[in-house]
Amino acid sequence: MYFINNQGYDKYTEEDTQVWSILFNRQMKMLPSLAENEFLNGIKTIGFKEDIIPTFEGIDDVLQTVTGWRIAPVTGLIPNKEFFELLKAKKFPSSSWFRKKSELDYLEEPDMFHDIFGHVPLLTNLDFCRYLEKMSIIALKYIDSEESIELISRLYWYTVEFGLIETQQGLRIYGAGILSSKGESEYSLFSEIPIRADFNLLEILKTPYIKDEFQKKYWVIKSYKELENSLSELDEYLAQNKKGLLKLM
Ligand SMILES: C[C@H](O)[C@H](O)[C@H]1CNc2nc(N)[nH]c(=O)c2N1
Ligand SMILES: N[C@@H](Cc1ccccc1)C(=O)O
Ligand SMILES: [Fe+2]
């Protein structure tokens, strides 16, 4: 009941197109100096137009050739099991509806602007795609353990959604949940409020995520390879915890 068979392109209203255009232009003004280069390259590779809502087919055509990934149209947030099964099949779930003009700066749940503008560009990067695939393979191994899936979804949350990365040019954003939000893009790099810590897998596993406001803590990686390399430690940790009681809950 989460999957829809297509984007339903003819449902879009004038307001939807305006929301896409306003958000796209506003983010494209600020992100060249805030977002990590692979994200910016991905934006170019996909070839988004500022005044036209992208089609999932058009995005699939590009992704298929670059990394073999494609979009799975869904109605909204889906359960973890279905979510990780999609990732394992190189499919990224995306909603096809847009937030209202009254919610432009921040939305508590993922709309199409978040899923498509925030997530899709990095699906043109092979290291990042391998991380998603390998994480989902581990997730499916432990899919019957609520606790394990909760821990893996924290890793997903603090990297894919809200991750920062140290680059030659300085601290940059790669997390989709930040990139699709003007408010959080500025806050994540410039505010004194949040803690910014070096990526630490066990610390992340111990940190429940905040779903409905700006993050209090961001973890900083040095490369997407670092994410992929952390998965063996994740697998070991979950294997050990499968035996004993989880100390993290
Ligand atoms: C990985 C973690 O479970 C996370 O909350 C999942 C759950 N379901 C989802 N469902 C959709 N459509 N999009 C997402 O990003 C997620 N994230
Ligand atoms: N807060 C993001 C949307 C989002 C919600 C929940 C999880 C991840 C992302 C935005 O405003 O674009
Ligand atoms: Fe997301």
Coordinates of C-alpha atoms and ligand atoms in Angstrom, one line a residue:
M1 CA 0.0 0.0 0.0
Y2 CA 3.0 2.3 0.0
F3 CA 4.0 1.8 -3.6
I4 CA 2.3 3.7 -6.4
N5 CA 3.0 2.6 -10.0
N6 CA 4.0 6.0 -11.2
Q7 CA 4.6 9.6 -10.3
G8 CA 1.1 10.8 -11.4
Y9 CA 2.6 13.7 -13.3
D10 CA -0.7 15.1 -14.4
K11 CA -1.8 15.8 -10.8
Y12 CA 0.6 18.8 -10.4
T13 CA -0.9 22.2 -9.8
E14 CA 0.5 25.6 -10.6
E15 CA 1.5 25.9 -6.9
D16 CA 3.5 22.6 -7.1
T17 CA 5.5 23.9 -10.0
Q18 CA 6.0 27.2 -8.2
V19 CA 7.2 25.4 -5.0
W20 CA 9.7 23.3 -7.1
S21 CA 10.9 26.5 -8.8
I22 CA 11.2 28.6 -5.7
L23 CA 13.0 25.9 -3.7
F24 CA 15.3 24.8 -6.6
N25 CA 16.4 28.4 -7.4
R26 CA 16.9 29.3 -3.7
Q27 CA 18.9 26.2 -2.9
M28 CA 20.9 26.5 -6.1
K29 CA 21.8 30.1 -5.1
M30 CA 23.3 29.1 -1.7
L31 CA 24.5 25.5 -2.1
P32 CA 27.5 26.0 -4.5
S33 CA 29.3 27.3 -1.4
L34 CA 27.7 25.0 1.2
A35 CA 27.3 21.6 -0.5
E36 CA 29.9 18.9 -1.2
N37 CA 31.1 18.8 -4.8
E38 CA 29.8 15.4 -5.7
F39 CA 26.3 16.6 -4.8
L40 CA 26.8 19.7 -7.1
N41 CA 28.1 17.5 -9.9
G42 CA 25.1 15.2 -9.5
I43 CA 22.7 18.1 -9.9
K44 CA 24.4 18.9 -13.2
T45 CA 24.4 15.2 -14.3
I46 CA 20.7 14.8 -13.6
G47 CA 20.0 18.0 -15.5
F48 CA 17.2 19.5 -13.3
K49 CA 15.3 22.4 -14.9
E50 CA 14.5 25.3 -12.6
D51 CA 10.9 25.8 -14.0
I52 CA 9.8 22.2 -14.7
I53 CA 9.0 19.5 -12.1
P54 CA 11.3 16.6 -13.0
T55 CA 9.9 13.3 -14.2
F56 CA 10.9 10.1 -12.5
E57 CA 11.4 8.5 -15.9
G58 CA 13.8 11.3 -16.9
I59 CA 15.8 10.8 -13.7
D60 CA 15.8 7.0 -14.1
D61 CA 17.2 7.4 -17.6
V62 CA 20.3 9.2 -16.2
L63 CA 20.7 7.2 -13.0
Q64 CA 20.5 3.9 -14.9
T65 CA 23.4 4.7 -17.1
V66 CA 25.6 6.3 -14.3
T67 CA 25.1 3.9 -11.3
G68 CA 22.2 1.6 -12.2
W69 CA 19.9 3.1 -9.6
R70 CA 16.3 4.2 -10.2
I71 CA 13.4 5.8 -8.3
A72 CA 10.6 3.8 -6.7
P73 CA 7.4 6.0 -6.5
V74 CA 5.9 5.8 -2.9
T75 CA 3.2 7.6 -1.1
G76 CA 5.5 8.8 1.8
L77 CA 7.5 7.2 4.6
I78 CA 7.5 3.5 4.3
P79 CA 8.4 0.8 6.9
N80 CA 12.1 0.0 7.4
K81 CA 11.8 -3.5 5.9
E82 CA 10.4 -2.3 2.6
F83 CA 12.8 0.6 2.7
F84 CA 15.9 -1.5 2.9
E85 CA 14.6 -4.0 0.4
L86 CA 14.3 -1.2 -2.1
L87 CA 17.8 0.1 -1.4
K88 CA 19.2 -3.4 -1.9
A89 CA 17.5 -3.5 -5.3
K90 CA 19.2 -0.1 -6.1
K91 CA 15.8 1.7 -5.9
F92 CA 15.4 4.9 -4.0
P93 CA 11.8 5.5 -2.7
S94 CA 10.5 9.0 -3.6
S95 CA 7.3 10.7 -2.8
S96 CA 5.7 12.6 -5.7
W97 CA 3.8 15.4 -3.8
F98 CA 5.1 18.8 -2.9
R99 CA 5.1 20.8 0.3
K100 CA 2.9 24.0 0.4
K101 CA 4.3 27.5 0.0
S102 CA 3.8 28.0 3.8
E103 CA 6.3 25.2 4.6
L104 CA 9.2 26.2 2.2
D105 CA 12.0 26.4 4.8
Y106 CA 11.5 23.2 6.7
L107 CA 9.2 20.2 6.5
E108 CA 8.9 17.4 9.2
E109 CA 8.4 14.7 6.6
P110 CA 10.0 14.0 3.2
D111 CA 8.2 15.5 0.2
M112 CA 9.3 15.2 -3.5
F113 CA 11.6 18.1 -3.2
H114 CA 13.5 16.5 -0.4
D115 CA 13.6 13.0 -2.0
I116 CA 14.5 14.2 -5.5
F117 CA 16.6 17.4 -5.0
G118 CA 18.1 16.2 -1.7
H119 CA 18.8 12.5 -2.3
V120 CA 19.0 11.9 -6.1
P121 CA 22.2 13.9 -6.9
L122 CA 24.4 11.7 -4.7
L123 CA 22.9 8.6 -6.4
T124 CA 25.2 9.5 -9.3
N125 CA 28.2 8.8 -7.0
L126 CA 29.4 5.1 -6.9
D127 CA 31.0 5.2 -3.5
F128 CA 27.8 6.6 -2.0
C129 CA 25.6 4.1 -3.8
R130 CA 27.8 1.2 -2.6
Y131 CA 27.3 2.5 1.0
L132 CA 23.6 2.4 0.6
E133 CA 23.5 -1.0 -0.9
K134 CA 25.9 -2.6 1.6
M135 CA 24.0 -1.0 4.5
S136 CA 20.8 -2.4 3.2
I137 CA 22.3 -5.9 2.9
I138 CA 23.3 -5.7 6.6
A139 CA 19.9 -4.3 7.5
L140 CA 18.1 -7.2 5.8
K141 CA 20.3 -9.7 7.8
Y142 CA 18.9 -8.3 11.0
I143 CA 15.5 -7.2 9.7
D144 CA 13.7 -9.3 12.3
S145 CA 15.5 -7.5 15.1
E146 CA 13.7 -4.2 15.9
E147 CA 16.6 -3.0 17.9
S148 CA 19.1 -3.7 15.2
I149 CA 17.0 -1.9 12.6
E150 CA 16.6 1.0 14.9
L151 CA 20.4 1.2 15.2
I152 CA 20.9 1.0 11.4
S153 CA 18.3 3.7 10.8
R154 CA 20.3 6.0 13.2
L155 CA 23.4 5.4 11.0
Y156 CA 21.3 6.2 7.9
W157 CA 19.8 9.3 9.6
Y158 CA 23.1 10.8 10.7
T159 CA 24.9 10.2 7.4
V160 CA 22.5 10.0 4.4
E161 CA 20.0 12.5 5.9
F162 CA 22.0 14.8 8.1
G163 CA 25.7 14.2 7.3
L164 CA 28.5 16.8 7.0
I165 CA 31.9 16.2 5.3
E166 CA 35.3 17.9 5.7
T167 CA 36.7 18.9 2.3
Q168 CA 39.7 20.9 1.1
Q169 CA 37.4 23.9 0.8
G170 CA 36.2 23.4 4.4
L171 CA 33.1 21.9 6.0
R172 CA 30.4 21.0 3.5
I173 CA 27.0 19.4 3.5
Y174 CA 26.1 16.0 1.9
G175 CA 23.0 15.0 4.0
A176 CA 19.8 15.2 2.0
G177 CA 17.7 16.3 5.0
I178 CA 19.9 19.4 5.2
L179 CA 20.3 20.1 1.5
S180 CA 16.5 20.2 0.9
S181 CA 16.0 22.7 3.8
K182 CA 17.2 26.3 3.5
G183 CA 16.9 26.8 7.2
E184 CA 18.9 23.7 8.2
S185 CA 21.5 24.3 5.4
E186 CA 22.5 27.6 7.1
Y187 CA 22.0 26.3 10.7
S188 CA 24.1 23.1 10.1
L189 CA 27.2 25.0 9.1
F190 CA 27.0 28.4 10.7
S191 CA 25.0 28.2 14.0
E192 CA 26.8 27.8 17.3
I193 CA 24.0 25.7 18.7
P194 CA 24.7 22.2 17.2
I195 CA 27.6 20.0 18.1
R196 CA 29.8 18.9 15.1
A197 CA 31.8 15.8 15.9
D198 CA 34.1 13.5 13.8
F199 CA 32.2 10.5 12.4
N200 CA 32.0 7.8 15.1
L201 CA 29.9 4.8 14.4
L202 CA 29.3 3.6 18.0
E203 CA 28.4 7.2 19.1
I204 CA 25.9 7.4 16.3
L205 CA 24.4 4.1 17.2
K206 CA 23.8 5.4 20.7
T207 CA 22.1 8.6 19.6
P208 CA 18.3 8.4 18.9
Y209 CA 17.4 10.7 16.1
I210 CA 15.3 13.9 16.2
K211 CA 12.6 13.8 13.6
D212 CA 10.8 17.1 13.8
E213 CA 13.4 19.9 14.3
F214 CA 16.9 20.9 13.4
Q215 CA 19.5 18.4 14.6
K216 CA 21.4 19.0 17.8
K217 CA 24.4 17.1 16.6
Y218 CA 26.0 16.5 13.3
W219 CA 28.8 14.0 12.5
V220 CA 31.5 14.9 10.0
I221 CA 33.1 12.3 7.6
K222 CA 36.2 12.8 5.5
S223 CA 35.1 10.8 2.5
Y224 CA 32.2 8.6 1.3
K225 CA 34.6 5.7 1.5
E226 CA 34.8 6.2 5.2
L227 CA 31.1 5.5 5.4
E228 CA 31.5 2.2 3.4
N229 CA 34.4 1.2 5.6
S230 CA 32.4 1.7 8.8
L231 CA 29.9 -1.0 7.7
S232 CA 32.1 -4.0 8.8
E233 CA 32.2 -2.5 12.3
L234 CA 28.4 -2.1 12.2
D235 CA 27.9 -5.7 11.1
E236 CA 30.2 -7.0 13.9
Y237 CA 28.5 -4.8 16.5
L238 CA 25.0 -6.1 15.5
A239 CA 26.2 -9.7 15.5
Q240 CA 27.5 -9.3 19.1
N241 CA 24.4 -7.6 20.2
K242 CA 22.2 -10.2 18.6
K243 CA 23.5 -12.5 21.3
G244 CA 23.4 -10.3 24.4
L245 CA 20.8 -7.8 25.5
L246 CA 21.3 -4.4 23.7
K247 CA 22.9 -1.9 26.0
L248 CA 21.9 1.0 23.9
M249 CA 18.1 1.0 24.1
Ligands
LIG1 C1 16.5 4.1 7.4 C2 15.4 4.6 8.3 O1 14.6 3.5 8.6 C3 14.6 5.7 7.7 O2 13.8 6.2 8.7 C4 13.8 5.2 6.5 C5 12.4 4.7 6.9 N1 11.4 4.9 5.8 C6 11.6 5.8 4.7 N2 10.7 5.9 3.8 C7 10.9 6.8 2.8 N3 9.9 6.9 1.8 N4 12.0 7.6 2.7 C8 13.0 7.4 3.6 O3 14.0 8.1 3.6 C9 12.8 6.5 4.7 N5 13.7 6.4 5.7
LIG2 N1 13.4 18.5 6.9 C1 13.6 18.2 5.5 C2 12.6 17.0 5.1 C3 12.9 15.8 5.9 C4 12.0 15.3 6.9 C5 12.3 14.1 7.6 C6 13.4 13.4 7.3 C7 14.3 13.9 6.4 C8 14.1 15.1 5.7 C9 13.2 19.4 4.6 O1 12.6 20.4 5.1 O2 13.4 19.4 3.4
FE3 FE 15.4 11.5 3.1

